[in-house]
Amino acid sequence: MPQAIEQVQFMTHSAPKKVNLLGMDLAHLKAFFTEIGEKPFRAVQVLKWIHQFGVDDFSQMTNVSQLLRERLSDIAEIRAPEIIKEQKASDGTTKWLMRLDGGNSIETVFIPEDNRGTLCISSQVGCALDCGFCSTAKQGFNRNLSSAEIIAQLWVARRMLNERIPEDEQGVVHNPQNESRRAITNVVLMGMGEPLLNFDNVVQAVHLMVEDNAYGLSKRRVTISTAGVVPALKRLREECDVSLALSLHAPNNAIRDSIVPLNKKYPIKELLEACRYYFSGDTKKKQFTIEYVMLAGVNDSLQNARELAALLRRLPCKINLIPFNPFEQSAFSSSKMQTIKQFRDILQKAGYIVMIRKTRGEDIDAACGQLAGKVKDKSRRKH
Ligand code: SF4
């Protein structure tokens, strides 16, 4: 049953809790309007107001009747988490700490580059997967984010970056989807959490990212990063096949078992088969990236590079080598840059497109694997 209907039924039988429309994709919003006896086309109007124009007040929705605006104010709301801290790094990277209901908080990072701006968002409070090299893992796990809390990170960031420009001085309304006016051109779900373990909420938020009446991003510009939840990958292809970043980090099961515990459940062979299925058919609309964190003495030998080249043969991927960002309590150190370059050269000679990721936002702990937020009750990992 769509969330909208569940919530409206809840409202009619007990306390008048308002429905938050922020996280509803087009299908859920249509179901909501049908449920309250309105025409489904209202969903498109309201979706544009919320996501294209960044409006959180029904009274500003001028093409919606006064009567309906008043009714919506009574039964619904558009509510995002509150920003409690903003930090700017010397390289322009910005990190926001956002407070959620229940005392938890999450971190969202904006990384500006010459030709694009990438927003890195979170999908869970903490993470249950316990990868050995990850700072988020040390925070433990508390809960999944709702679809509203996930899409709110994009909604809030656009407001903070003044991307919302509904009209100029002459009152002419511009299309906020216009590429040249966008600060955020790409979204990656690489913040706190494993997105595919919060499947329904992540998919609903991603629907909004690629929806023409909301953010209108192309599938190439929205990337879900996963440690490899195999059954969810198969489902994702059917429901929302955006770009994928696979946190592989090892060329064989022995090494991967030791740094990505999920590998014991879904070993490399099974995982790469699921990726092949995900990218079978039309691959041009979405990108496949292999993420590989460079850990000194663990996975960075030249033999490991040759093994990786052989492992990925015939997969339509590019490879990101990530210098490890140390944090307190971490047992690893980063490979030397010379080692990383030798590793890259072997992969390039084997025909792969390989990038060494630039570390961004290091001075505010906003680099890859450093997002922490604040996790209340860290003991829920087993759940
Ligand atoms: S690397 Fe990703 S999947 Fe692994 S613990 Fe960290 S957030 Fe979770």
mmCIF file of C-alpha atoms and ligand atoms in Angstrom:
data_model
loop_
_atom_site.group_PDB
_atom_site.id
_atom_site.type_symbol
_atom_site.label_atom_id
_atom_site.label_comp_id
_atom_site.label_asym_id
_atom_site.label_seq_id
_atom_site.Cartn_x
_atom_site.Cartn_y
_atom_site.Cartn_z
ATOM 1 C CA MET A 1 0.000 0.000 0.000
ATOM 2 C CA PRO A 2 1.474 3.421 -0.899
ATOM 3 C CA GLN A 3 2.711 5.368 2.102
ATOM 4 C CA ALA A 4 0.285 8.233 1.341
ATOM 5 C CA ILE A 5 -2.771 6.041 1.760
ATOM 6 C CA GLU A 6 -1.484 4.433 4.918
ATOM 7 C CA GLN A 7 -0.833 7.824 6.449
ATOM 8 C CA VAL A 8 -4.195 9.335 5.452
ATOM 9 C CA GLN A 9 -6.005 6.351 6.976
ATOM 10 C CA PHE A 10 -3.979 6.834 10.121
ATOM 11 C CA MET A 11 -5.057 10.471 10.202
ATOM 12 C CA THR A 12 -8.758 9.718 9.935
ATOM 13 C CA HIS A 13 -8.713 7.228 12.805
ATOM 14 C CA SER A 14 -6.445 8.840 15.369
ATOM 15 C CA ALA A 15 -4.423 11.974 16.153
ATOM 16 C CA PRO A 16 -4.192 14.515 13.296
ATOM 17 C CA LYS A 17 -0.581 13.855 12.352
ATOM 18 C CA LYS A 18 0.268 15.753 9.186
ATOM 19 C CA VAL A 19 1.478 13.867 6.118
ATOM 20 C CA ASN A 20 4.894 15.028 4.923
ATOM 21 C CA LEU A 21 4.654 15.385 1.125
ATOM 22 C CA LEU A 22 8.387 16.064 0.667
ATOM 23 C CA GLY A 23 9.406 12.432 0.155
ATOM 24 C CA MET A 24 6.538 11.312 -2.085
ATOM 25 C CA ASP A 25 7.328 10.493 -5.694
ATOM 26 C CA LEU A 26 4.743 11.109 -8.418
ATOM 27 C CA ALA A 27 2.979 7.749 -7.944
ATOM 28 C CA HIS A 28 2.657 8.211 -4.174
ATOM 29 C CA LEU A 29 1.525 11.827 -4.531
ATOM 30 C CA LYS A 30 -1.142 10.818 -7.068
ATOM 31 C CA ALA A 31 -2.342 8.150 -4.629
ATOM 32 C CA PHE A 32 -2.462 10.784 -1.889
ATOM 33 C CA PHE A 33 -4.630 13.175 -3.942
ATOM 34 C CA THR A 34 -6.919 10.382 -5.109
ATOM 35 C CA GLU A 35 -7.344 9.300 -1.495
ATOM 36 C CA ILE A 36 -8.459 12.771 -0.408
ATOM 37 C CA GLY A 37 -10.913 12.994 -3.337
ATOM 38 C CA GLU A 38 -8.852 15.267 -5.616
ATOM 39 C CA LYS A 39 -7.816 14.784 -9.238
ATOM 40 C CA PRO A 40 -4.413 13.084 -9.667
ATOM 41 C CA PHE A 41 -3.108 15.962 -11.875
ATOM 42 C CA ARG A 42 -2.763 17.984 -8.648
ATOM 43 C CA ALA A 43 0.251 15.774 -7.933
ATOM 44 C CA VAL A 44 2.215 17.251 -10.847
ATOM 45 C CA GLN A 45 1.389 20.817 -9.781
ATOM 46 C CA VAL A 46 2.407 20.246 -6.166
ATOM 47 C CA LEU A 47 5.509 18.246 -7.129
ATOM 48 C CA LYS A 48 6.766 21.191 -9.213
ATOM 49 C CA TRP A 49 6.153 23.655 -6.399
ATOM 50 C CA ILE A 50 7.988 21.527 -3.852
ATOM 51 C CA HIS A 51 10.979 20.355 -5.865
ATOM 52 C CA GLN A 52 11.459 22.790 -8.748
ATOM 53 C CA PHE A 53 10.599 25.970 -6.857
ATOM 54 C CA GLY A 54 11.652 24.833 -3.375
ATOM 55 C CA VAL A 55 8.378 25.939 -1.778
ATOM 56 C CA ASP A 56 7.427 24.653 1.685
ATOM 57 C CA ASP A 57 4.283 26.741 2.184
ATOM 58 C CA PHE A 58 1.046 25.682 0.484
ATOM 59 C CA SER A 59 -0.182 29.302 0.367
ATOM 60 C CA GLN A 60 2.484 30.057 -2.267
ATOM 61 C CA MET A 61 1.121 27.445 -4.696
ATOM 62 C CA THR A 62 -0.783 29.974 -6.771
ATOM 63 C CA ASN A 63 -2.129 27.630 -9.448
ATOM 64 C CA VAL A 64 -3.819 25.482 -6.793
ATOM 65 C CA SER A 65 -7.297 26.595 -5.637
ATOM 66 C CA GLN A 66 -7.521 28.531 -2.382
ATOM 67 C CA LEU A 67 -9.803 25.855 -0.936
ATOM 68 C CA LEU A 68 -7.343 23.052 -1.657
ATOM 69 C CA ARG A 69 -4.392 25.080 -0.356
ATOM 70 C CA GLU A 70 -6.214 25.563 2.947
ATOM 71 C CA ARG A 71 -7.114 21.891 3.101
ATOM 72 C CA LEU A 72 -3.521 20.860 2.400
ATOM 73 C CA SER A 73 -2.281 23.147 5.182
ATOM 74 C CA ASP A 74 -4.615 21.336 7.583
ATOM 75 C CA ILE A 75 -3.662 17.769 6.695
ATOM 76 C CA ALA A 76 -0.183 17.909 5.153
ATOM 77 C CA GLU A 77 3.209 19.556 5.464
ATOM 78 C CA ILE A 78 6.502 19.942 3.581
ATOM 79 C CA ARG A 79 9.113 19.407 6.248
ATOM 80 C CA ALA A 80 12.876 18.952 5.898
ATOM 81 C CA PRO A 81 15.545 18.350 8.546
ATOM 82 C CA GLU A 82 17.072 21.477 10.037
ATOM 83 C CA ILE A 83 20.683 22.447 9.294
ATOM 84 C CA ILE A 84 22.544 22.747 12.589
ATOM 85 C CA LYS A 85 26.045 23.303 11.248
ATOM 86 C CA GLU A 86 27.660 24.362 7.982
ATOM 87 C CA GLN A 87 31.387 23.953 7.334
ATOM 88 C CA LYS A 88 33.293 25.151 4.286
ATOM 89 C CA ALA A 89 36.668 23.656 3.348
ATOM 90 C CA SER A 90 39.462 25.654 1.729
ATOM 91 C CA ASP A 91 38.775 23.871 -1.588
ATOM 92 C CA GLY A 92 35.103 25.008 -1.624
ATOM 93 C CA THR A 93 33.658 21.711 -0.388
ATOM 94 C CA THR A 94 30.702 22.363 1.936
ATOM 95 C CA LYS A 95 29.410 20.012 4.597
ATOM 96 C CA TRP A 96 26.050 20.352 6.329
ATOM 97 C CA LEU A 97 25.070 18.617 9.539
ATOM 98 C CA MET A 98 21.290 18.108 9.616
ATOM 99 C CA ARG A 99 19.222 17.244 12.671
ATOM 100 C CA LEU A 100 16.604 14.519 12.252
ATOM 101 C CA ASP A 101 13.580 13.655 14.346
ATOM 102 C CA GLY A 102 14.639 11.536 17.321
ATOM 103 C CA GLY A 103 17.977 13.266 18.014
ATOM 104 C CA ASN A 104 20.087 11.700 15.268
ATOM 105 C CA SER A 105 21.905 13.781 12.697
ATOM 106 C CA ILE A 106 23.354 13.134 9.257
ATOM 107 C CA GLU A 107 25.964 14.751 7.052
ATOM 108 C CA THR A 108 25.606 15.872 3.443
ATOM 109 C CA VAL A 109 28.493 17.171 1.343
ATOM 110 C CA PHE A 110 28.591 19.416 -1.741
ATOM 111 C CA ILE A 111 31.728 19.174 -3.899
ATOM 112 C CA PRO A 112 32.082 21.890 -6.552
ATOM 113 C CA GLU A 113 34.326 21.242 -9.557
ATOM 114 C CA ASP A 114 35.025 23.205 -12.742
ATOM 115 C CA ASN A 115 32.382 21.545 -14.864
ATOM 116 C CA ARG A 116 30.006 20.057 -12.313
ATOM 117 C CA GLY A 117 28.791 20.071 -8.716
ATOM 118 C CA THR A 118 28.289 16.798 -6.866
ATOM 119 C CA LEU A 119 26.087 16.328 -3.818
ATOM 120 C CA CYS A 120 26.961 13.327 -1.656
ATOM 121 C CA ILE A 121 23.949 12.259 0.399
ATOM 122 C CA SER A 122 23.246 9.731 3.166
ATOM 123 C CA SER A 123 20.648 6.946 3.202
ATOM 124 C CA GLN A 124 20.881 5.633 6.781
ATOM 125 C CA VAL A 125 21.816 6.901 10.231
ATOM 126 C CA GLY A 126 25.157 5.108 10.568
ATOM 127 C CA CYS A 127 25.701 1.797 8.804
ATOM 128 C CA ALA A 128 25.364 -1.827 9.843
ATOM 129 C CA LEU A 129 27.856 -3.326 7.400
ATOM 130 C CA ASP A 130 31.018 -2.635 9.386
ATOM 131 C CA CYS A 131 33.587 -2.266 6.593
ATOM 132 C CA GLY A 132 36.969 -2.141 8.319
ATOM 133 C CA PHE A 133 38.253 1.065 6.675
ATOM 134 C CA CYS A 134 35.079 3.159 7.095
ATOM 135 C CA SER A 135 34.509 5.909 9.632
ATOM 136 C CA THR A 136 30.706 5.686 9.327
ATOM 137 C CA ALA A 137 30.888 2.011 10.329
ATOM 138 C CA LYS A 138 32.508 2.979 13.623
ATOM 139 C CA GLN A 139 29.386 5.027 14.424
ATOM 140 C CA GLY A 140 27.208 1.885 14.464
ATOM 141 C CA PHE A 141 23.686 1.859 13.048
ATOM 142 C CA ASN A 142 20.476 3.425 14.293
ATOM 143 C CA ARG A 143 17.822 3.504 11.558
ATOM 144 C CA ASN A 144 16.953 3.966 7.899
ATOM 145 C CA LEU A 145 16.225 7.458 6.629
ATOM 146 C CA SER A 146 12.705 8.083 5.316
ATOM 147 C CA SER A 147 12.307 9.032 1.645
ATOM 148 C CA ALA A 148 11.621 12.606 2.842
ATOM 149 C CA GLU A 149 14.890 12.689 4.803
ATOM 150 C CA ILE A 150 16.812 11.406 1.779
ATOM 151 C CA ILE A 151 15.393 13.803 -0.830
ATOM 152 C CA ALA A 152 15.451 16.640 1.737
ATOM 153 C CA GLN A 153 19.247 16.634 1.511
ATOM 154 C CA LEU A 154 18.996 17.676 -2.146
ATOM 155 C CA TRP A 155 16.072 20.031 -1.477
ATOM 156 C CA VAL A 156 17.925 21.784 1.359
ATOM 157 C CA ALA A 157 21.277 21.909 -0.473
ATOM 158 C CA ARG A 158 19.684 23.601 -3.491
ATOM 159 C CA ARG A 159 18.200 26.231 -1.195
ATOM 160 C CA MET A 160 21.532 26.758 0.561
ATOM 161 C CA LEU A 161 23.303 27.146 -2.770
ATOM 162 C CA ASN A 162 20.678 29.618 -4.008
ATOM 163 C CA GLU A 163 19.890 27.335 -6.899
ATOM 164 C CA ARG A 164 16.215 28.136 -6.563
ATOM 165 C CA ILE A 165 15.677 31.151 -8.812
ATOM 166 C CA PRO A 166 11.955 31.198 -9.547
ATOM 167 C CA GLU A 167 11.852 34.720 -10.952
ATOM 168 C CA ASP A 168 14.122 37.636 -11.869
ATOM 169 C CA GLU A 169 13.811 41.322 -10.914
ATOM 170 C CA GLN A 170 11.153 41.815 -13.597
ATOM 171 C CA GLY A 171 9.120 38.948 -12.152
ATOM 172 C CA VAL A 172 9.848 36.628 -15.098
ATOM 173 C CA VAL A 173 9.731 33.016 -13.976
ATOM 174 C CA HIS A 174 12.702 30.959 -15.156
ATOM 175 C CA ASN A 175 12.831 27.230 -15.399
ATOM 176 C CA PRO A 176 14.886 26.118 -12.389
ATOM 177 C CA GLN A 177 15.715 22.906 -14.288
ATOM 178 C CA ASN A 178 17.862 24.962 -16.677
ATOM 179 C CA GLU A 179 21.309 23.295 -16.600
ATOM 180 C CA SER A 180 23.222 26.587 -16.607
ATOM 181 C CA ARG A 181 21.503 27.638 -13.390
ATOM 182 C CA ARG A 182 22.292 24.430 -11.573
ATOM 183 C CA ALA A 183 24.929 24.250 -8.849
ATOM 184 C CA ILE A 184 24.160 20.563 -8.267
ATOM 185 C CA THR A 185 24.542 18.546 -11.466
ATOM 186 C CA ASN A 186 25.216 15.113 -9.939
ATOM 187 C CA VAL A 187 23.965 13.229 -6.885
ATOM 188 C CA VAL A 188 25.784 10.269 -5.356
ATOM 189 C CA LEU A 189 24.381 8.116 -2.549
ATOM 190 C CA MET A 190 27.790 7.628 -0.981
ATOM 191 C CA GLY A 191 27.272 9.281 2.396
ATOM 192 C CA MET A 192 26.323 7.399 5.546
ATOM 193 C CA GLY A 193 24.718 3.994 5.067
ATOM 194 C CA GLU A 194 24.204 1.193 2.556
ATOM 195 C CA PRO A 195 21.452 2.493 0.206
ATOM 196 C CA LEU A 196 20.272 -0.951 -0.911
ATOM 197 C CA LEU A 197 19.467 -1.915 2.689
ATOM 198 C CA ASN A 198 16.952 0.957 2.706
ATOM 199 C CA PHE A 199 15.576 -0.024 -0.673
ATOM 200 C CA ASP A 200 12.022 1.368 -0.832
ATOM 201 C CA ASN A 201 12.869 4.794 0.589
ATOM 202 C CA VAL A 202 15.976 5.157 -1.565
ATOM 203 C CA VAL A 203 14.097 4.172 -4.731
ATOM 204 C CA GLN A 204 11.311 6.652 -3.995
ATOM 205 C CA ALA A 205 13.835 9.463 -3.463
ATOM 206 C CA VAL A 206 15.739 8.499 -6.631
ATOM 207 C CA HIS A 207 12.453 8.542 -8.591
ATOM 208 C CA LEU A 208 12.168 12.195 -7.564
ATOM 209 C CA MET A 209 15.759 12.944 -8.646
ATOM 210 C CA VAL A 210 15.153 11.660 -12.181
ATOM 211 C CA GLU A 211 11.508 12.856 -12.458
ATOM 212 C CA ASP A 212 11.078 15.657 -15.024
ATOM 213 C CA ASN A 213 8.516 17.392 -12.815
ATOM 214 C CA ALA A 214 10.954 17.390 -9.881
ATOM 215 C CA TYR A 215 14.770 17.525 -10.370
ATOM 216 C CA GLY A 216 15.000 16.019 -13.868
ATOM 217 C CA LEU A 217 18.519 14.598 -13.463
ATOM 218 C CA SER A 218 19.603 11.989 -16.001
ATOM 219 C CA LYS A 219 20.282 8.409 -14.869
ATOM 220 C CA ARG A 220 23.971 8.938 -15.620
ATOM 221 C CA ARG A 221 24.075 11.737 -13.060
ATOM 222 C CA VAL A 222 22.516 9.826 -10.142
ATOM 223 C CA THR A 223 24.725 7.132 -8.634
ATOM 224 C CA ILE A 224 23.869 4.554 -5.998
ATOM 225 C CA SER A 225 26.944 3.278 -4.214
ATOM 226 C CA THR A 226 26.690 -0.238 -2.802
ATOM 227 C CA ALA A 227 28.876 -2.739 -1.012
ATOM 228 C CA GLY A 228 26.985 -5.406 -2.979
ATOM 229 C CA VAL A 229 23.557 -6.455 -1.692
ATOM 230 C CA VAL A 230 22.991 -8.960 -4.502
ATOM 231 C CA PRO A 231 19.183 -9.549 -4.330
ATOM 232 C CA ALA A 232 18.541 -5.796 -4.120
ATOM 233 C CA LEU A 233 20.689 -5.186 -7.220
ATOM 234 C CA LYS A 234 18.429 -7.433 -9.232
ATOM 235 C CA ARG A 235 15.345 -5.585 -7.964
ATOM 236 C CA LEU A 236 16.938 -2.200 -8.565
ATOM 237 C CA ARG A 237 17.358 -2.920 -12.264
ATOM 238 C CA GLU A 238 13.603 -3.404 -12.599
ATOM 239 C CA GLU A 239 12.574 -0.399 -10.534
ATOM 240 C CA CYS A 240 15.111 2.361 -10.977
ATOM 241 C CA ASP A 241 18.222 1.614 -13.025
ATOM 242 C CA VAL A 242 20.466 4.579 -12.339
ATOM 243 C CA SER A 243 24.286 4.558 -12.336
ATOM 244 C CA LEU A 244 26.064 2.260 -9.927
ATOM 245 C CA ALA A 245 29.285 2.469 -7.929
ATOM 246 C CA LEU A 246 30.396 -0.886 -6.529
ATOM 247 C CA SER A 247 32.577 -0.730 -3.420
ATOM 248 C CA LEU A 248 34.737 -3.680 -4.416
ATOM 249 C CA HIS A 249 38.029 -2.770 -2.702
ATOM 250 C CA ALA A 250 39.648 -6.181 -3.263
ATOM 251 C CA PRO A 251 40.613 -8.484 -6.142
ATOM 252 C CA ASN A 252 39.753 -11.758 -4.343
ATOM 253 C CA ASN A 253 37.469 -13.146 -1.638
ATOM 254 C CA ALA A 254 40.221 -13.627 0.945
ATOM 255 C CA ILE A 255 41.065 -9.909 1.043
ATOM 256 C CA ARG A 256 37.469 -8.747 0.586
ATOM 257 C CA ASP A 257 36.207 -10.984 3.415
ATOM 258 C CA SER A 258 38.660 -9.246 5.730
ATOM 259 C CA ILE A 259 37.640 -5.648 4.918
ATOM 260 C CA VAL A 260 34.023 -5.876 3.631
ATOM 261 C CA PRO A 261 32.205 -8.431 5.861
ATOM 262 C CA LEU A 262 29.189 -8.497 3.490
ATOM 263 C CA ASN A 263 31.407 -10.437 1.076
ATOM 264 C CA LYS A 264 30.981 -13.557 3.219
ATOM 265 C CA LYS A 265 27.280 -13.483 2.359
ATOM 266 C CA TYR A 266 27.589 -12.389 -1.269
ATOM 267 C CA PRO A 267 31.037 -13.390 -2.575
ATOM 268 C CA ILE A 268 32.684 -11.718 -5.545
ATOM 269 C CA LYS A 269 31.577 -14.159 -8.264
ATOM 270 C CA GLU A 270 27.896 -13.854 -7.322
ATOM 271 C CA LEU A 271 28.249 -10.094 -6.965
ATOM 272 C CA LEU A 272 29.822 -9.540 -10.378
ATOM 273 C CA GLU A 273 27.187 -11.756 -11.983
ATOM 274 C CA ALA A 274 24.505 -9.496 -10.468
ATOM 275 C CA CYS A 275 26.370 -6.456 -11.846
ATOM 276 C CA ARG A 276 26.533 -8.050 -15.314
ATOM 277 C CA TYR A 277 22.770 -8.541 -15.140
ATOM 278 C CA TYR A 278 22.291 -4.934 -13.972
ATOM 279 C CA PHE A 279 24.216 -3.625 -16.965
ATOM 280 C CA SER A 280 22.904 -6.056 -19.547
ATOM 281 C CA GLY A 281 20.989 -4.493 -22.428
ATOM 282 C CA ASP A 282 21.170 -0.713 -22.807
ATOM 283 C CA THR A 283 24.245 0.425 -20.868
ATOM 284 C CA LYS A 284 24.590 3.897 -22.339
ATOM 285 C CA LYS A 285 22.095 5.545 -19.997
ATOM 286 C CA LYS A 286 23.945 4.604 -16.831
ATOM 287 C CA GLN A 287 27.528 4.355 -15.664
ATOM 288 C CA PHE A 288 29.322 1.621 -13.752
ATOM 289 C CA THR A 289 32.197 2.535 -11.458
ATOM 290 C CA ILE A 290 34.341 0.197 -9.387
ATOM 291 C CA GLU A 291 35.473 1.841 -6.151
ATOM 292 C CA TYR A 292 38.791 0.611 -4.768
ATOM 293 C CA VAL A 293 40.241 2.113 -1.591
ATOM 294 C CA MET A 294 44.046 1.848 -1.516
ATOM 295 C CA LEU A 295 45.164 0.341 1.809
ATOM 296 C CA ALA A 296 48.901 -0.006 2.362
ATOM 297 C CA GLY A 297 49.995 -3.639 2.520
ATOM 298 C CA VAL A 298 46.405 -4.936 2.311
ATOM 299 C CA ASN A 299 45.136 -4.705 -1.284
ATOM 300 C CA ASP A 300 47.701 -2.553 -3.099
ATOM 301 C CA SER A 301 50.360 -4.946 -4.469
ATOM 302 C CA LEU A 302 51.108 -5.082 -8.181
ATOM 303 C CA GLN A 303 49.879 -8.690 -8.134
ATOM 304 C CA ASN A 304 46.565 -7.402 -6.709
ATOM 305 C CA ALA A 305 46.347 -4.969 -9.650
ATOM 306 C CA ARG A 306 46.867 -7.789 -12.172
ATOM 307 C CA GLU A 307 44.256 -9.913 -10.349
ATOM 308 C CA LEU A 308 41.783 -7.035 -10.439
ATOM 309 C CA ALA A 309 42.358 -6.497 -14.168
ATOM 310 C CA ALA A 310 41.585 -10.157 -14.825
ATOM 311 C CA LEU A 311 38.557 -10.171 -12.504
ATOM 312 C CA LEU A 312 36.816 -7.241 -14.192
ATOM 313 C CA ARG A 313 37.391 -8.383 -17.767
ATOM 314 C CA ARG A 314 34.337 -7.808 -19.985
ATOM 315 C CA LEU A 315 32.553 -5.636 -17.398
ATOM 316 C CA PRO A 316 31.606 -2.192 -18.799
ATOM 317 C CA CYS A 317 33.223 -0.312 -15.913
ATOM 318 C CA LYS A 318 35.680 2.405 -15.072
ATOM 319 C CA ILE A 319 37.795 2.179 -11.925
ATOM 320 C CA ASN A 320 38.233 4.780 -9.168
ATOM 321 C CA LEU A 321 41.309 4.326 -6.972
ATOM 322 C CA ILE A 322 40.681 6.085 -3.665
ATOM 323 C CA PRO A 323 43.562 7.130 -1.411
ATOM 324 C CA PHE A 324 42.496 6.051 2.092
ATOM 325 C CA ASN A 325 41.475 8.889 4.433
ATOM 326 C CA PRO A 326 42.696 8.016 7.928
ATOM 327 C CA PHE A 327 40.481 8.668 10.963
ATOM 328 C CA GLU A 328 40.709 8.027 14.673
ATOM 329 C CA GLN A 329 40.486 4.293 15.571
ATOM 330 C CA SER A 330 41.383 3.243 12.035
ATOM 331 C CA ALA A 331 43.806 0.327 11.754
ATOM 332 C CA PHE A 332 44.854 1.149 8.166
ATOM 333 C CA SER A 333 47.102 3.601 6.394
ATOM 334 C CA SER A 334 46.926 4.811 2.826
ATOM 335 C CA SER A 335 49.139 3.412 0.067
ATOM 336 C CA LYS A 336 51.882 5.757 -1.075
ATOM 337 C CA MET A 337 51.020 7.828 -4.171
ATOM 338 C CA GLN A 338 53.798 6.114 -6.097
ATOM 339 C CA THR A 339 52.206 2.714 -5.357
ATOM 340 C CA ILE A 340 48.778 4.002 -6.372
ATOM 341 C CA LYS A 341 50.192 5.246 -9.693
ATOM 342 C CA GLN A 342 51.908 1.901 -10.407
ATOM 343 C CA PHE A 343 48.627 0.136 -9.583
ATOM 344 C CA ARG A 344 46.804 2.489 -11.977
ATOM 345 C CA ASP A 345 49.336 1.907 -14.773
ATOM 346 C CA ILE A 346 48.766 -1.860 -14.702
ATOM 347 C CA LEU A 347 45.005 -1.402 -14.961
ATOM 348 C CA GLN A 348 45.359 1.164 -17.746
ATOM 349 C CA LYS A 349 47.636 -1.142 -19.706
ATOM 350 C CA ALA A 350 44.924 -3.790 -19.397
ATOM 351 C CA GLY A 351 42.530 -1.340 -21.111
ATOM 352 C CA TYR A 352 40.570 0.188 -18.224
ATOM 353 C CA ILE A 353 39.708 3.847 -17.675
ATOM 354 C CA VAL A 354 41.198 4.537 -14.244
ATOM 355 C CA MET A 355 40.967 7.661 -12.084
ATOM 356 C CA ILE A 356 42.826 8.410 -8.872
ATOM 357 C CA ARG A 357 40.261 10.233 -6.790
ATOM 358 C CA LYS A 358 41.292 13.655 -5.559
ATOM 359 C CA THR A 359 40.769 14.029 -1.848
ATOM 360 C CA ARG A 360 38.284 16.853 -1.237
ATOM 361 C CA GLY A 361 37.194 18.564 1.973
ATOM 362 C CA GLU A 362 39.925 16.923 4.040
ATOM 363 C CA ASP A 363 40.176 19.831 6.488
ATOM 364 C CA ILE A 364 36.496 19.435 7.506
ATOM 365 C CA ASP A 365 36.408 15.586 7.559
ATOM 366 C CA ALA A 366 34.199 15.557 4.470
ATOM 367 C CA ALA A 367 36.384 13.243 2.427
ATOM 368 C CA CYS A 368 35.294 9.809 1.292
ATOM 369 C CA GLY A 369 34.691 7.429 4.225
ATOM 370 C CA GLN A 370 34.883 10.252 6.769
ATOM 371 C CA LEU A 371 31.207 11.142 7.145
ATOM 372 C CA ALA A 372 30.017 10.455 10.644
ATOM 373 C CA GLY A 373 26.963 12.511 11.693
ATOM 374 C CA LYS A 374 25.675 11.661 15.117
ATOM 375 C CA VAL A 375 24.138 8.282 15.800
ATOM 376 C CA LYS A 376 22.019 7.836 18.907
ATOM 377 C CA ASP A 377 21.796 4.278 20.240
ATOM 378 C CA LYS A 378 24.506 2.666 18.153
ATOM 379 C CA SER A 379 23.566 -0.834 19.231
ATOM 380 C CA ARG A 380 21.050 -1.666 16.516
ATOM 381 C CA ARG A 381 23.521 -3.093 14.011
ATOM 382 C CA LYS A 382 22.197 -6.645 14.345
ATOM 383 C CA HIS A 383 18.604 -5.519 13.603
HETATM 384 S S1 SF4 B 1 31.859 1.638 3.411
HETATM 385 FE FE1 SF4 B 1 29.679 1.983 3.004
HETATM 386 S S2 SF4 B 1 28.733 -0.047 3.319
HETATM 387 FE FE2 SF4 B 1 30.759 -0.149 4.295
HETATM 388 S S3 SF4 B 1 30.372 0.415 6.441
HETATM 389 FE FE3 SF4 B 1 30.924 2.310 5.343
HETATM 390 S S4 SF4 B 1 28.952 3.218 4.777
HETATM 391 FE FE4 SF4 B 1 28.572 1.048 5.270
#
